[in-house]
């Protein structure tokens, strides 16, 4: 246990730590039957992704994860803002454009 605490303290400046934690929380949220339980995981994921973004503000991966988490919470305008930022950071990414199209379809469907 002490080793894990020391390791975590030494890795606090590693954005991947927060990205992995956020992704794990998103995964857990997707497995929840109760929507309130799912939302609690998605909100926790937002916190992790924000920590990653604070360490690497120009990394479109962090911004994209924030967009996905907001979509999961049905916060479509907030997700839109993050998608716009990600597209500015990497305007030529085909996968990012596809993810954005998925966001627009989800928003239009109101899901």
N, CA, C and O atoms as CSV, one atom per row, in Angstrom:
chain,resi,resn,atom,element,x,y,z
A,1,UNK,N,N,0.830,-1.196,0.000
A,1,UNK,CA,C,0.000,0.000,0.000
A,1,UNK,C,C,0.869,1.253,0.000
A,1,UNK,O,O,0.588,2.200,-0.736
A,2,UNK,N,N,1.900,1.270,0.800
A,2,UNK,CA,C,2.779,2.446,0.856
A,2,UNK,C,C,3.463,2.663,-0.494
A,2,UNK,O,O,3.643,3.804,-0.921
A,3,UNK,N,N,3.842,1.585,-1.160
A,3,UNK,CA,C,4.462,1.700,-2.486
A,3,UNK,C,C,3.525,2.401,-3.457
A,3,UNK,O,O,3.955,3.253,-4.235
A,4,UNK,N,N,2.230,2.040,-3.411
A,4,UNK,CA,C,1.258,2.670,-4.311
A,4,UNK,C,C,1.108,4.154,-4.012
A,4,UNK,O,O,0.971,4.961,-4.932
A,5,UNK,N,N,1.133,4.518,-2.740
A,5,UNK,CA,C,1.034,5.938,-2.379
A,5,UNK,C,C,2.234,6.711,-2.903
A,5,UNK,O,O,2.083,7.809,-3.440
A,6,UNK,N,N,3.413,6.148,-2.750
A,6,UNK,CA,C,4.633,6.805,-3.228
A,6,UNK,C,C,4.595,6.903,-4.753
A,6,UNK,O,O,4.933,7.939,-5.324
A,7,UNK,N,N,4.186,5.830,-5.397
A,7,UNK,CA,C,4.099,5.825,-6.853
A,7,UNK,C,C,3.105,6.882,-7.326
A,7,UNK,O,O,3.392,7.635,-8.257
A,8,UNK,N,N,1.947,6.939,-6.692
A,8,UNK,CA,C,0.943,7.925,-7.089
A,8,UNK,C,C,1.475,9.343,-6.907
A,8,UNK,O,O,1.289,10.192,-7.779
A,9,UNK,N,N,2.135,9.605,-5.778
A,9,UNK,CA,C,2.694,10.936,-5.551
A,9,UNK,C,C,3.724,11.288,-6.614
A,9,UNK,O,O,3.786,12.430,-7.069
A,10,UNK,N,N,4.522,10.320,-7.006
A,10,UNK,CA,C,5.567,10.599,-7.996
A,10,UNK,C,C,5.004,10.754,-9.398
A,10,UNK,O,O,5.655,11.340,-10.262
A,11,UNK,N,N,3.819,10.246,-9.636
A,11,UNK,CA,C,3.215,10.288,-10.971
A,11,UNK,C,C,2.142,11.365,-11.108
A,11,UNK,O,O,1.450,11.406,-12.126
A,12,UNK,N,N,1.988,12.224,-10.127
A,12,UNK,CA,C,0.912,13.210,-10.171
A,12,UNK,C,C,1.054,14.204,-11.322
A,12,UNK,O,O,0.086,14.886,-11.658
A,13,UNK,N,N,2.205,14.300,-11.917
A,13,UNK,CA,C,2.393,15.189,-13.058
A,13,UNK,C,C,2.292,14.439,-14.382
A,13,UNK,O,O,2.599,14.989,-15.440
A,14,UNK,N,N,1.862,13.190,-14.319
A,14,UNK,CA,C,1.711,12.364,-15.512
A,14,UNK,C,C,0.248,12.418,-15.972
A,14,UNK,O,O,-0.623,11.853,-15.311
A,15,UNK,N,N,-0.032,13.089,-17.096
A,15,UNK,CA,C,-1.432,13.200,-17.530
A,15,UNK,C,C,-2.069,11.859,-17.865
A,15,UNK,O,O,-3.287,11.714,-17.758
A,16,UNK,N,N,-1.265,10.873,-18.268
A,16,UNK,CA,C,-1.829,9.562,-18.597
A,16,UNK,C,C,-2.500,8.914,-17.392
A,16,UNK,O,O,-3.487,8.194,-17.547
A,17,UNK,N,N,-1.981,9.158,-16.210
A,17,UNK,CA,C,-2.588,8.620,-14.992
A,17,UNK,C,C,-4.048,9.068,-14.900
A,17,UNK,O,O,-4.930,8.261,-14.605
A,18,UNK,N,N,-4.298,10.345,-15.150
A,18,UNK,CA,C,-5.650,10.885,-15.054
A,18,UNK,C,C,-6.510,10.464,-16.249
A,18,UNK,O,O,-7.713,10.249,-16.105
A,19,UNK,N,N,-5.893,10.350,-17.421
A,19,UNK,CA,C,-6.645,9.863,-18.577
A,19,UNK,C,C,-7.125,8.434,-18.348
A,19,UNK,O,O,-8.283,8.116,-18.617
A,20,UNK,N,N,-6.241,7.574,-17.852
A,20,UNK,CA,C,-6.623,6.178,-17.595
A,20,UNK,C,C,-7.693,6.091,-16.525
A,20,UNK,O,O,-8.632,5.303,-16.634
A,21,UNK,N,N,-7.545,6.909,-15.486
A,21,UNK,CA,C,-8.553,6.909,-14.417
A,21,UNK,C,C,-9.900,7.379,-14.960
A,21,UNK,O,O,-10.935,6.786,-14.658
A,22,UNK,N,N,-9.886,8.435,-15.754
A,22,UNK,CA,C,-11.129,8.932,-16.342
A,22,UNK,C,C,-11.779,7.914,-17.256
A,22,UNK,O,O,-12.996,7.733,-17.230
A,23,UNK,N,N,-10.970,7.249,-18.064
A,23,UNK,CA,C,-11.515,6.227,-18.964
A,23,UNK,C,C,-12.104,5.057,-18.187
A,23,UNK,O,O,-13.130,4.501,-18.578
A,24,UNK,N,N,-11.459,4.686,-17.091
A,24,UNK,CA,C,-11.997,3.604,-16.254
A,24,UNK,C,C,-13.341,4.024,-15.654
A,24,UNK,O,O,-14.269,3.221,-15.563
A,25,UNK,N,N,-13.429,5.277,-15.254
A,25,UNK,CA,C,-14.694,5.767,-14.694
A,25,UNK,C,C,-15.788,5.812,-15.767
A,25,UNK,O,O,-16.945,5.496,-15.487
A,26,UNK,N,N,-15.430,6.198,-16.976
A,26,UNK,CA,C,-16.403,6.182,-18.079
A,26,UNK,C,C,-16.887,4.755,-18.336
A,26,UNK,O,O,-18.079,4.523,-18.540
A,27,UNK,N,N,-15.963,3.815,-18.324
A,27,UNK,CA,C,-16.310,2.405,-18.539
A,27,UNK,C,C,-17.272,1.923,-17.463
A,27,UNK,O,O,-18.265,1.260,-17.762
A,28,UNK,N,N,-16.977,2.257,-16.218
A,28,UNK,CA,C,-17.856,1.846,-15.122
A,28,UNK,C,C,-19.224,2.499,-15.250
A,28,UNK,O,O,-20.246,1.859,-15.002
A,29,UNK,N,N,-19.246,3.763,-15.636
A,29,UNK,CA,C,-20.521,4.442,-15.828
A,29,UNK,C,C,-21.374,3.764,-16.884
A,29,UNK,O,O,-22.592,3.657,-16.739
A,30,UNK,N,N,-20.727,3.306,-17.946
A,30,UNK,CA,C,-21.437,2.624,-19.017
A,30,UNK,C,C,-22.008,1.284,-18.605
A,30,UNK,O,O,-22.890,0.752,-19.280
A,31,UNK,N,N,-21.522,0.733,-17.513
A,31,UNK,CA,C,-22.007,-0.560,-17.026
A,31,UNK,C,C,-23.141,-0.435,-16.013
A,31,UNK,O,O,-23.745,-1.434,-15.624
A,32,UNK,N,N,-23.424,0.782,-15.592
A,32,UNK,CA,C,-24.446,0.992,-14.569
A,32,UNK,C,C,-25.843,0.910,-15.167
A,32,UNK,O,O,-26.091,1.392,-16.271
A,33,UNK,N,N,-26.743,0.295,-14.425
A,33,UNK,CA,C,-28.150,0.227,-14.827
A,33,UNK,C,C,-28.871,1.498,-14.377
A,33,UNK,O,O,-29.687,2.050,-15.115
A,34,UNK,N,N,-28.571,1.946,-13.186
A,34,UNK,CA,C,-29.186,3.148,-12.625
A,34,UNK,C,C,-28.539,4.387,-13.258
A,34,UNK,O,O,-27.331,4.581,-13.119
A,35,UNK,N,N,-29.312,5.224,-13.945
A,35,UNK,CA,C,-28.740,6.409,-14.596
A,35,UNK,C,C,-28.031,7.359,-13.626
A,35,UNK,O,O,-27.045,7.997,-13.995
A,36,UNK,N,N,-28.522,7.455,-12.406
A,36,UNK,CA,C,-27.860,8.325,-11.421
A,36,UNK,C,C,-26.491,7.784,-11.050
A,36,UNK,O,O,-25.546,8.551,-10.867
A,37,UNK,N,N,-26.381,6.480,-10.938
A,37,UNK,CA,C,-25.086,5.870,-10.648
A,37,UNK,C,C,-24.133,6.089,-11.815
A,37,UNK,O,O,-22.960,6.410,-11.624
A,38,UNK,N,N,-24.649,5.911,-13.021
A,38,UNK,CA,C,-23.822,6.137,-14.218
A,38,UNK,C,C,-23.323,7.576,-14.236
A,38,UNK,O,O,-22.139,7.822,-14.470
A,39,UNK,N,N,-24.218,8.521,-13.990
A,39,UNK,CA,C,-23.834,9.930,-14.009
A,39,UNK,C,C,-22.759,10.242,-12.980
A,39,UNK,O,O,-21.894,11.084,-13.222
A,40,UNK,N,N,-22.807,9.573,-11.835
A,40,UNK,CA,C,-21.789,9.837,-10.814
A,40,UNK,C,C,-20.399,9.431,-11.325
A,40,UNK,O,O,-19.407,10.097,-11.029
A,41,UNK,N,N,-20.335,8.350,-12.085
A,41,UNK,CA,C,-19.055,7.947,-12.669
A,41,UNK,C,C,-18.625,8.923,-13.760
A,41,UNK,O,O,-17.442,9.245,-13.872
A,42,UNK,N,N,-19.578,9.395,-14.566
A,42,UNK,CA,C,-19.239,10.334,-15.634
A,42,UNK,C,C,-18.743,11.666,-15.072
A,42,UNK,O,O,-17.814,12.265,-15.614
A,43,UNK,N,N,-19.355,12.120,-13.999
A,43,UNK,CA,C,-18.899,13.356,-13.351
A,43,UNK,C,C,-17.495,13.160,-12.785
A,43,UNK,O,O,-16.648,14.047,-12.897
A,44,UNK,N,N,-17.252,12.012,-12.183
A,44,UNK,CA,C,-15.911,11.727,-11.670
A,44,UNK,C,C,-14.901,11.668,-12.814
A,44,UNK,O,O,-13.757,12.097,-12.659
A,45,UNK,N,N,-15.320,11.140,-13.958
A,45,UNK,CA,C,-14.435,11.094,-15.130
A,45,UNK,C,C,-14.089,12.504,-15.581
A,45,UNK,O,O,-12.942,12.774,-15.939
A,46,UNK,N,N,-15.064,13.407,-15.569
A,46,UNK,CA,C,-14.796,14.802,-15.939
A,46,UNK,C,C,-13.674,15.385,-15.091
A,46,UNK,O,O,-12.783,16.062,-15.602
A,47,UNK,N,N,-13.727,15.118,-13.799
A,47,UNK,CA,C,-12.694,15.619,-12.895
A,47,UNK,C,C,-11.315,15.086,-13.298
A,47,UNK,O,O,-10.340,15.836,-13.333
A,48,UNK,N,N,-11.244,13.809,-13.597
A,48,UNK,CA,C,-9.967,13.206,-14.004
A,48,UNK,C,C,-9.466,13.810,-15.309
A,48,UNK,O,O,-8.282,14.122,-15.439
A,49,UNK,N,N,-10.364,13.977,-16.274
A,49,UNK,CA,C,-9.963,14.534,-17.565
A,49,UNK,C,C,-9.531,15.992,-17.433
A,49,UNK,O,O,-8.629,16.437,-18.143
A,50,UNK,N,N,-10.161,16.733,-16.539
A,50,UNK,CA,C,-9.739,18.122,-16.301
A,50,UNK,C,C,-8.325,18.162,-15.710
A,50,UNK,O,O,-7.519,19.019,-16.072
A,51,UNK,N,N,-8.035,17.240,-14.809
A,51,UNK,CA,C,-6.686,17.182,-14.243
A,51,UNK,C,C,-5.657,16.882,-15.336
A,51,UNK,O,O,-4.577,17.472,-15.356
A,52,UNK,N,N,-5.990,15.977,-16.229
A,52,UNK,CA,C,-5.083,15.670,-17.347
A,52,UNK,C,C,-4.915,16.887,-18.237
A,52,UNK,O,O,-3.806,17.203,-18.668
A,53,UNK,N,N,-6.010,17.563,-18.510
A,53,UNK,CA,C,-5.941,18.741,-19.383
A,53,UNK,C,C,-5.121,19.861,-18.755
A,53,UNK,O,O,-4.405,20.575,-19.457
A,54,UNK,N,N,-5.221,20.016,-17.448
A,54,UNK,CA,C,-4.421,21.043,-16.776
A,54,UNK,C,C,-2.930,20.802,-16.978
A,54,UNK,O,O,-2.144,21.748,-17.031
A,55,UNK,N,N,-2.545,19.540,-17.090
A,55,UNK,CA,C,-1.131,19.196,-17.290
A,55,UNK,C,C,-0.709,19.318,-18.755
A,55,UNK,O,O,0.454,19.596,-19.047
A,56,UNK,N,N,-1.657,19.107,-19.677
A,56,UNK,CA,C,-1.345,19.165,-21.116
A,56,UNK,C,C,-2.458,19.909,-21.849
A,56,UNK,O,O,-3.255,19.284,-22.548
A,57,UNK,N,N,-2.525,21.224,-21.703
A,57,UNK,CA,C,-3.651,21.980,-22.255
A,57,UNK,C,C,-3.769,21.950,-23.779
A,57,UNK,O,O,-4.842,22.239,-24.307
A,58,UNK,N,N,-2.721,21.616,-24.485
A,58,UNK,CA,C,-2.776,21.596,-25.949
A,58,UNK,C,C,-2.920,20.187,-26.512
A,58,UNK,O,O,-2.756,19.973,-27.713
A,59,UNK,N,N,-3.224,19.240,-25.653
A,59,UNK,CA,C,-3.408,17.849,-26.084
A,59,UNK,C,C,-4.880,17.625,-26.393
A,59,UNK,O,O,-5.727,17.692,-25.503
A,60,UNK,N,N,-5.177,17.358,-27.662
A,60,UNK,CA,C,-6.576,17.200,-28.057
A,60,UNK,C,C,-7.215,15.959,-27.440
A,60,UNK,O,O,-8.440,15.884,-27.344
A,61,UNK,N,N,-6.413,14.989,-27.022
A,61,UNK,CA,C,-6.965,13.782,-26.400
A,61,UNK,C,C,-7.722,14.128,-25.123
A,61,UNK,O,O,-8.827,13.632,-24.905
A,62,UNK,N,N,-7.149,14.958,-24.295
A,62,UNK,CA,C,-7.815,15.352,-23.045
A,62,UNK,C,C,-9.116,16.093,-23.338
A,62,UNK,O,O,-10.136,15.861,-22.689
A,63,UNK,N,N,-9.067,16.976,-24.310
A,63,UNK,CA,C,-10.249,17.761,-24.668
A,63,UNK,C,C,-11.335,16.844,-25.227
A,63,UNK,O,O,-12.514,17.009,-24.916
A,64,UNK,N,N,-10.938,15.892,-26.041
A,64,UNK,CA,C,-11.892,14.956,-26.619
A,64,UNK,C,C,-12.552,14.092,-25.544
A,64,UNK,O,O,-13.754,13.832,-25.601
A,65,UNK,N,N,-11.774,13.657,-24.582
A,65,UNK,CA,C,-12.345,12.869,-23.482
A,65,UNK,C,C,-13.359,13.701,-22.695
A,65,UNK,O,O,-14.385,13.179,-22.257
A,66,UNK,N,N,-13.076,14.994,-22.515
A,66,UNK,CA,C,-14.040,15.877,-21.844
A,66,UNK,C,C,-15.327,15.982,-22.665
A,66,UNK,O,O,-16.423,16.029,-22.105
A,67,UNK,N,N,-15.193,16.017,-23.975
A,67,UNK,CA,C,-16.376,16.056,-24.842
A,67,UNK,C,C,-17.197,14.784,-24.684
A,67,UNK,O,O,-18.419,14.844,-24.543
A,68,UNK,N,N,-16.531,13.636,-24.707
A,68,UNK,CA,C,-17.243,12.361,-24.561
A,68,UNK,C,C,-17.970,12.273,-23.216
A,68,UNK,O,O,-19.114,11.821,-23.152
A,69,UNK,N,N,-17.306,12.703,-22.154
A,69,UNK,CA,C,-17.925,12.639,-20.828
A,69,UNK,C,C,-19.146,13.556,-20.760
A,69,UNK,O,O,-20.164,13.189,-20.173
A,70,UNK,N,N,-19.051,14.737,-21.351
A,70,UNK,CA,C,-20.206,15.637,-21.368
A,70,UNK,C,C,-21.342,15.065,-22.195
A,70,UNK,O,O,-22.507,15.205,-21.823
A,71,UNK,N,N,-21.019,14.419,-23.321
A,71,UNK,CA,C,-22.062,13.748,-24.098
A,71,UNK,C,C,-22.755,12.675,-23.255
A,71,UNK,O,O,-23.979,12.549,-23.286
A,72,UNK,N,N,-21.971,11.909,-22.507
A,72,UNK,CA,C,-22.542,10.851,-21.674
A,72,UNK,C,C,-23.505,11.422,-20.632
A,72,UNK,O,O,-24.467,10.764,-20.237
A,73,UNK,N,N,-23.235,12.649,-20.195
A,73,UNK,CA,C,-24.094,13.322,-19.214
A,73,UNK,C,C,-25.221,14.115,-19.877
A,73,UNK,O,O,-25.991,14.799,-19.202
A,74,UNK,N,N,-25.306,14.016,-21.203
A,74,UNK,CA,C,-26.314,14.754,-21.983
A,74,UNK,C,C,-26.118,16.254,-21.876
A,74,UNK,O,O,-27.071,17.022,-22.004
A,75,UNK,N,N,-24.905,16.663,-21.646
A,75,UNK,CA,C,-24.543,18.082,-21.606
A,75,UNK,C,C,-23.991,18.445,-22.996
A,75,UNK,O,O,-22.796,18.686,-23.169
A,76,UNK,N,N,-24.878,18.473,-23.946
A,76,UNK,CA,C,-24.466,18.605,-25.342
A,76,UNK,C,C,-23.817,19.946,-25.676
A,76,UNK,O,O,-22.839,19.963,-26.424
A,77,UNK,N,N,-24.314,21.076,-25.154
A,77,UNK,CA,C,-23.628,22.340,-25.451
A,77,UNK,C,C,-22.188,22.367,-24.915
A,77,UNK,O,O,-21.287,22.891,-25.570
A,78,UNK,N,N,-21.983,21.803,-23.727
A,78,UNK,CA,C,-20.633,21.753,-23.175
A,78,UNK,C,C,-19.744,20.843,-24.018
A,78,UNK,O,O,-18.586,21.163,-24.284
A,79,UNK,N,N,-20.300,19.705,-24.433
A,79,UNK,CA,C,-19.549,18.795,-25.297
A,79,UNK,C,C,-19.187,19.485,-26.604
A,79,UNK,O,O,-18.073,19.330,-27.105
A,80,UNK,N,N,-20.120,20.243,-27.152
A,80,UNK,CA,C,-19.878,20.973,-28.400
A,80,UNK,C,C,-18.662,21.891,-28.273
A,80,UNK,O,O,-17.818,21.959,-29.167
A,81,UNK,N,N,-18.597,22.574,-27.172
A,81,UNK,CA,C,-17.466,23.479,-26.931
A,81,UNK,C,C,-16.137,22.720,-26.913
A,81,UNK,O,O,-15.143,23.183,-27.472
A,82,UNK,N,N,-16.126,21.567,-26.276
A,82,UNK,CA,C,-14.897,20.773,-26.229
A,82,UNK,C,C,-14.548,20.207,-27.607
A,82,UNK,O,O,-13.375,20.147,-27.976
A,83,UNK,N,N,-15.564,19.794,-28.364
A,83,UNK,CA,C,-15.293,19.315,-29.721
A,83,UNK,C,C,-14.703,20.435,-30.576
A,83,UNK,O,O,-13.769,20.204,-31.343
A,84,UNK,N,N,-15.244,21.645,-30.446
A,84,UNK,CA,C,-14.702,22.772,-31.201
A,84,UNK,C,C,-13.240,23.011,-30.861
A,84,UNK,O,O,-12.421,23.248,-31.749
A,85,UNK,N,N,-12.912,22.948,-29.582
A,85,UNK,CA,C,-11.529,23.134,-29.154
A,85,UNK,C,C,-10.637,22.032,-29.714
A,85,UNK,O,O,-9.543,22.309,-30.206
A,86,UNK,N,N,-11.094,20.794,-29.643
A,86,UNK,CA,C,-10.307,19.671,-30.162
A,86,UNK,C,C,-10.082,19.813,-31.668
A,86,UNK,O,O,-8.991,19.535,-32.167
A,87,UNK,N,N,-11.113,20.243,-32.385
A,87,UNK,CA,C,-10.982,20.409,-33.834
A,87,UNK,C,C,-10.020,21.539,-34.180
A,87,UNK,O,O,-9.352,21.484,-35.212
A,88,UNK,N,N,-9.941,22.549,-33.344
A,88,UNK,CA,C,-8.956,23.617,-33.556
A,88,UNK,C,C,-7.540,23.094,-33.321
A,88,UNK,O,O,-6.604,23.482,-34.019
A,89,UNK,N,N,-7.394,22.220,-32.342
A,89,UNK,CA,C,-6.076,21.666,-32.031
A,89,UNK,C,C,-5.597,20.680,-33.098
A,89,UNK,O,O,-4.399,20.576,-33.360
A,90,UNK,N,N,-6.535,19.960,-33.710
A,90,UNK,CA,C,-6.167,18.955,-34.723
A,90,UNK,C,C,-7.224,18.936,-35.828
A,90,UNK,O,O,-8.034,18.011,-35.902
A,91,UNK,N,N,-7.213,19.963,-36.689
A,91,UNK,CA,C,-8.277,20.102,-37.681
A,91,UNK,C,C,-8.280,19.039,-38.781
A,91,UNK,O,O,-9.282,18.889,-39.479
A,92,UNK,N,N,-7.200,18.312,-38.947
A,92,UNK,CA,C,-7.103,17.332,-40.036
A,92,UNK,C,C,-7.373,15.899,-39.613
A,92,UNK,O,O,-7.226,14.985,-40.424
A,93,UNK,N,N,-7.762,15.683,-38.374
A,93,UNK,CA,C,-7.974,14.335,-37.862
A,93,UNK,C,C,-9.302,13.764,-38.350
A,93,UNK,O,O,-10.369,14.276,-38.013
A,94,UNK,N,N,-9.228,12.703,-39.143
A,94,UNK,CA,C,-10.449,12.035,-39.610
A,94,UNK,C,C,-11.231,11.432,-38.451
A,94,UNK,O,O,-12.457,11.534,-38.407
A,95,UNK,N,N,-10.526,10.805,-37.512
A,95,UNK,CA,C,-11.223,10.167,-36.391
A,95,UNK,C,C,-11.912,11.210,-35.517
A,95,UNK,O,O,-12.981,10.948,-34.965
A,96,UNK,N,N,-11.319,12.368,-35.390
A,96,UNK,CA,C,-11.942,13.435,-34.605
A,96,UNK,C,C,-13.205,13.947,-35.309
A,96,UNK,O,O,-14.215,14.215,-34.658
A,97,UNK,N,N,-13.147,14.078,-36.615
A,97,UNK,CA,C,-14.340,14.501,-37.365
A,97,UNK,C,C,-15.449,13.458,-37.258
A,97,UNK,O,O,-16.624,13.815,-37.166
A,98,UNK,N,N,-15.098,12.191,-37.269
A,98,UNK,CA,C,-16.100,11.132,-37.110
A,98,UNK,C,C,-16.712,11.176,-35.711
A,98,UNK,O,O,-17.920,11.004,-35.549
A,99,UNK,N,N,-15.872,11.408,-34.704
A,99,UNK,CA,C,-16.384,11.513,-33.336
A,99,UNK,C,C,-17.330,12.704,-33.215
A,99,UNK,O,O,-18.359,12.628,-32.544
A,100,UNK,N,N,-16.970,13.802,-33.871
A,100,UNK,CA,C,-17.833,14.986,-33.844
A,100,UNK,C,C,-19.173,14.702,-34.526
A,100,UNK,O,O,-20.219,15.127,-34.036
A,101,UNK,N,N,-19.145,13.992,-35.645
A,101,UNK,CA,C,-20.395,13.611,-36.315
A,101,UNK,C,C,-21.269,12.764,-35.394
A,101,UNK,O,O,-22.487,12.933,-35.356
A,102,UNK,N,N,-20.637,11.847,-34.649
A,102,UNK,CA,C,-21.378,11.033,-33.685
A,102,UNK,C,C,-22.003,11.890,-32.599
A,102,UNK,O,O,-23.135,11.646,-32.181
A,103,UNK,N,N,-21.271,12.883,-32.146
A,103,UNK,CA,C,-21.792,13.817,-31.140
A,103,UNK,C,C,-23.029,14.538,-31.671
A,103,UNK,O,O,-24.038,14.645,-30.975
A,104,UNK,N,N,-22.945,15.033,-32.911
A,104,UNK,CA,C,-24.079,15.756,-33.496
A,104,UNK,C,C,-25.311,14.864,-33.638
A,104,UNK,O,O,-26.434,15.311,-33.406
A,105,UNK,N,N,-25.105,13.621,-34.015
A,105,UNK,CA,C,-26.222,12.683,-34.139
A,105,UNK,C,C,-26.847,12.404,-32.771
A,105,UNK,O,O,-28.069,12.361,-32.631
A,106,UNK,N,N,-25.995,12.215,-31.773
A,106,UNK,CA,C,-26.471,11.971,-30.422
A,106,UNK,C,C,-27.277,13.172,-29.908
A,106,UNK,O,O,-28.344,13.008,-29.317
A,107,UNK,N,N,-26.754,14.363,-30.141
A,107,UNK,CA,C,-27.431,15.578,-29.693
A,107,UNK,C,C,-28.771,15.735,-30.394
A,107,UNK,O,O,-29.778,16.060,-29.764
A,108,UNK,N,N,-28.776,15.504,-31.701
A,108,UNK,CA,C,-30.007,15.642,-32.474
A,108,UNK,C,C,-31.060,14.639,-31.995
A,108,UNK,O,O,-32.247,14.959,-31.933
A,109,UNK,N,N,-30.623,13.444,-31.663
A,109,UNK,CA,C,-31.551,12.421,-31.174
A,109,UNK,C,C,-32.043,12.732,-29.768
A,109,UNK,O,O,-33.044,12.178,-29.315
A,110,UNK,N,N,-31.331,13.623,-29.080
A,110,UNK,CA,C,-31.734,13.996,-27.730
A,110,UNK,C,C,-31.474,12.931,-26.691
A,110,UNK,O,O,-32.091,12.913,-25.626
A,111,UNK,N,N,-30.527,12.020,-27.024
A,111,UNK,CA,C,-30.212,10.939,-26.095
A,111,UNK,C,C,-28.999,11.298,-25.277
A,111,UNK,O,O,-28.571,10.513,-24.431
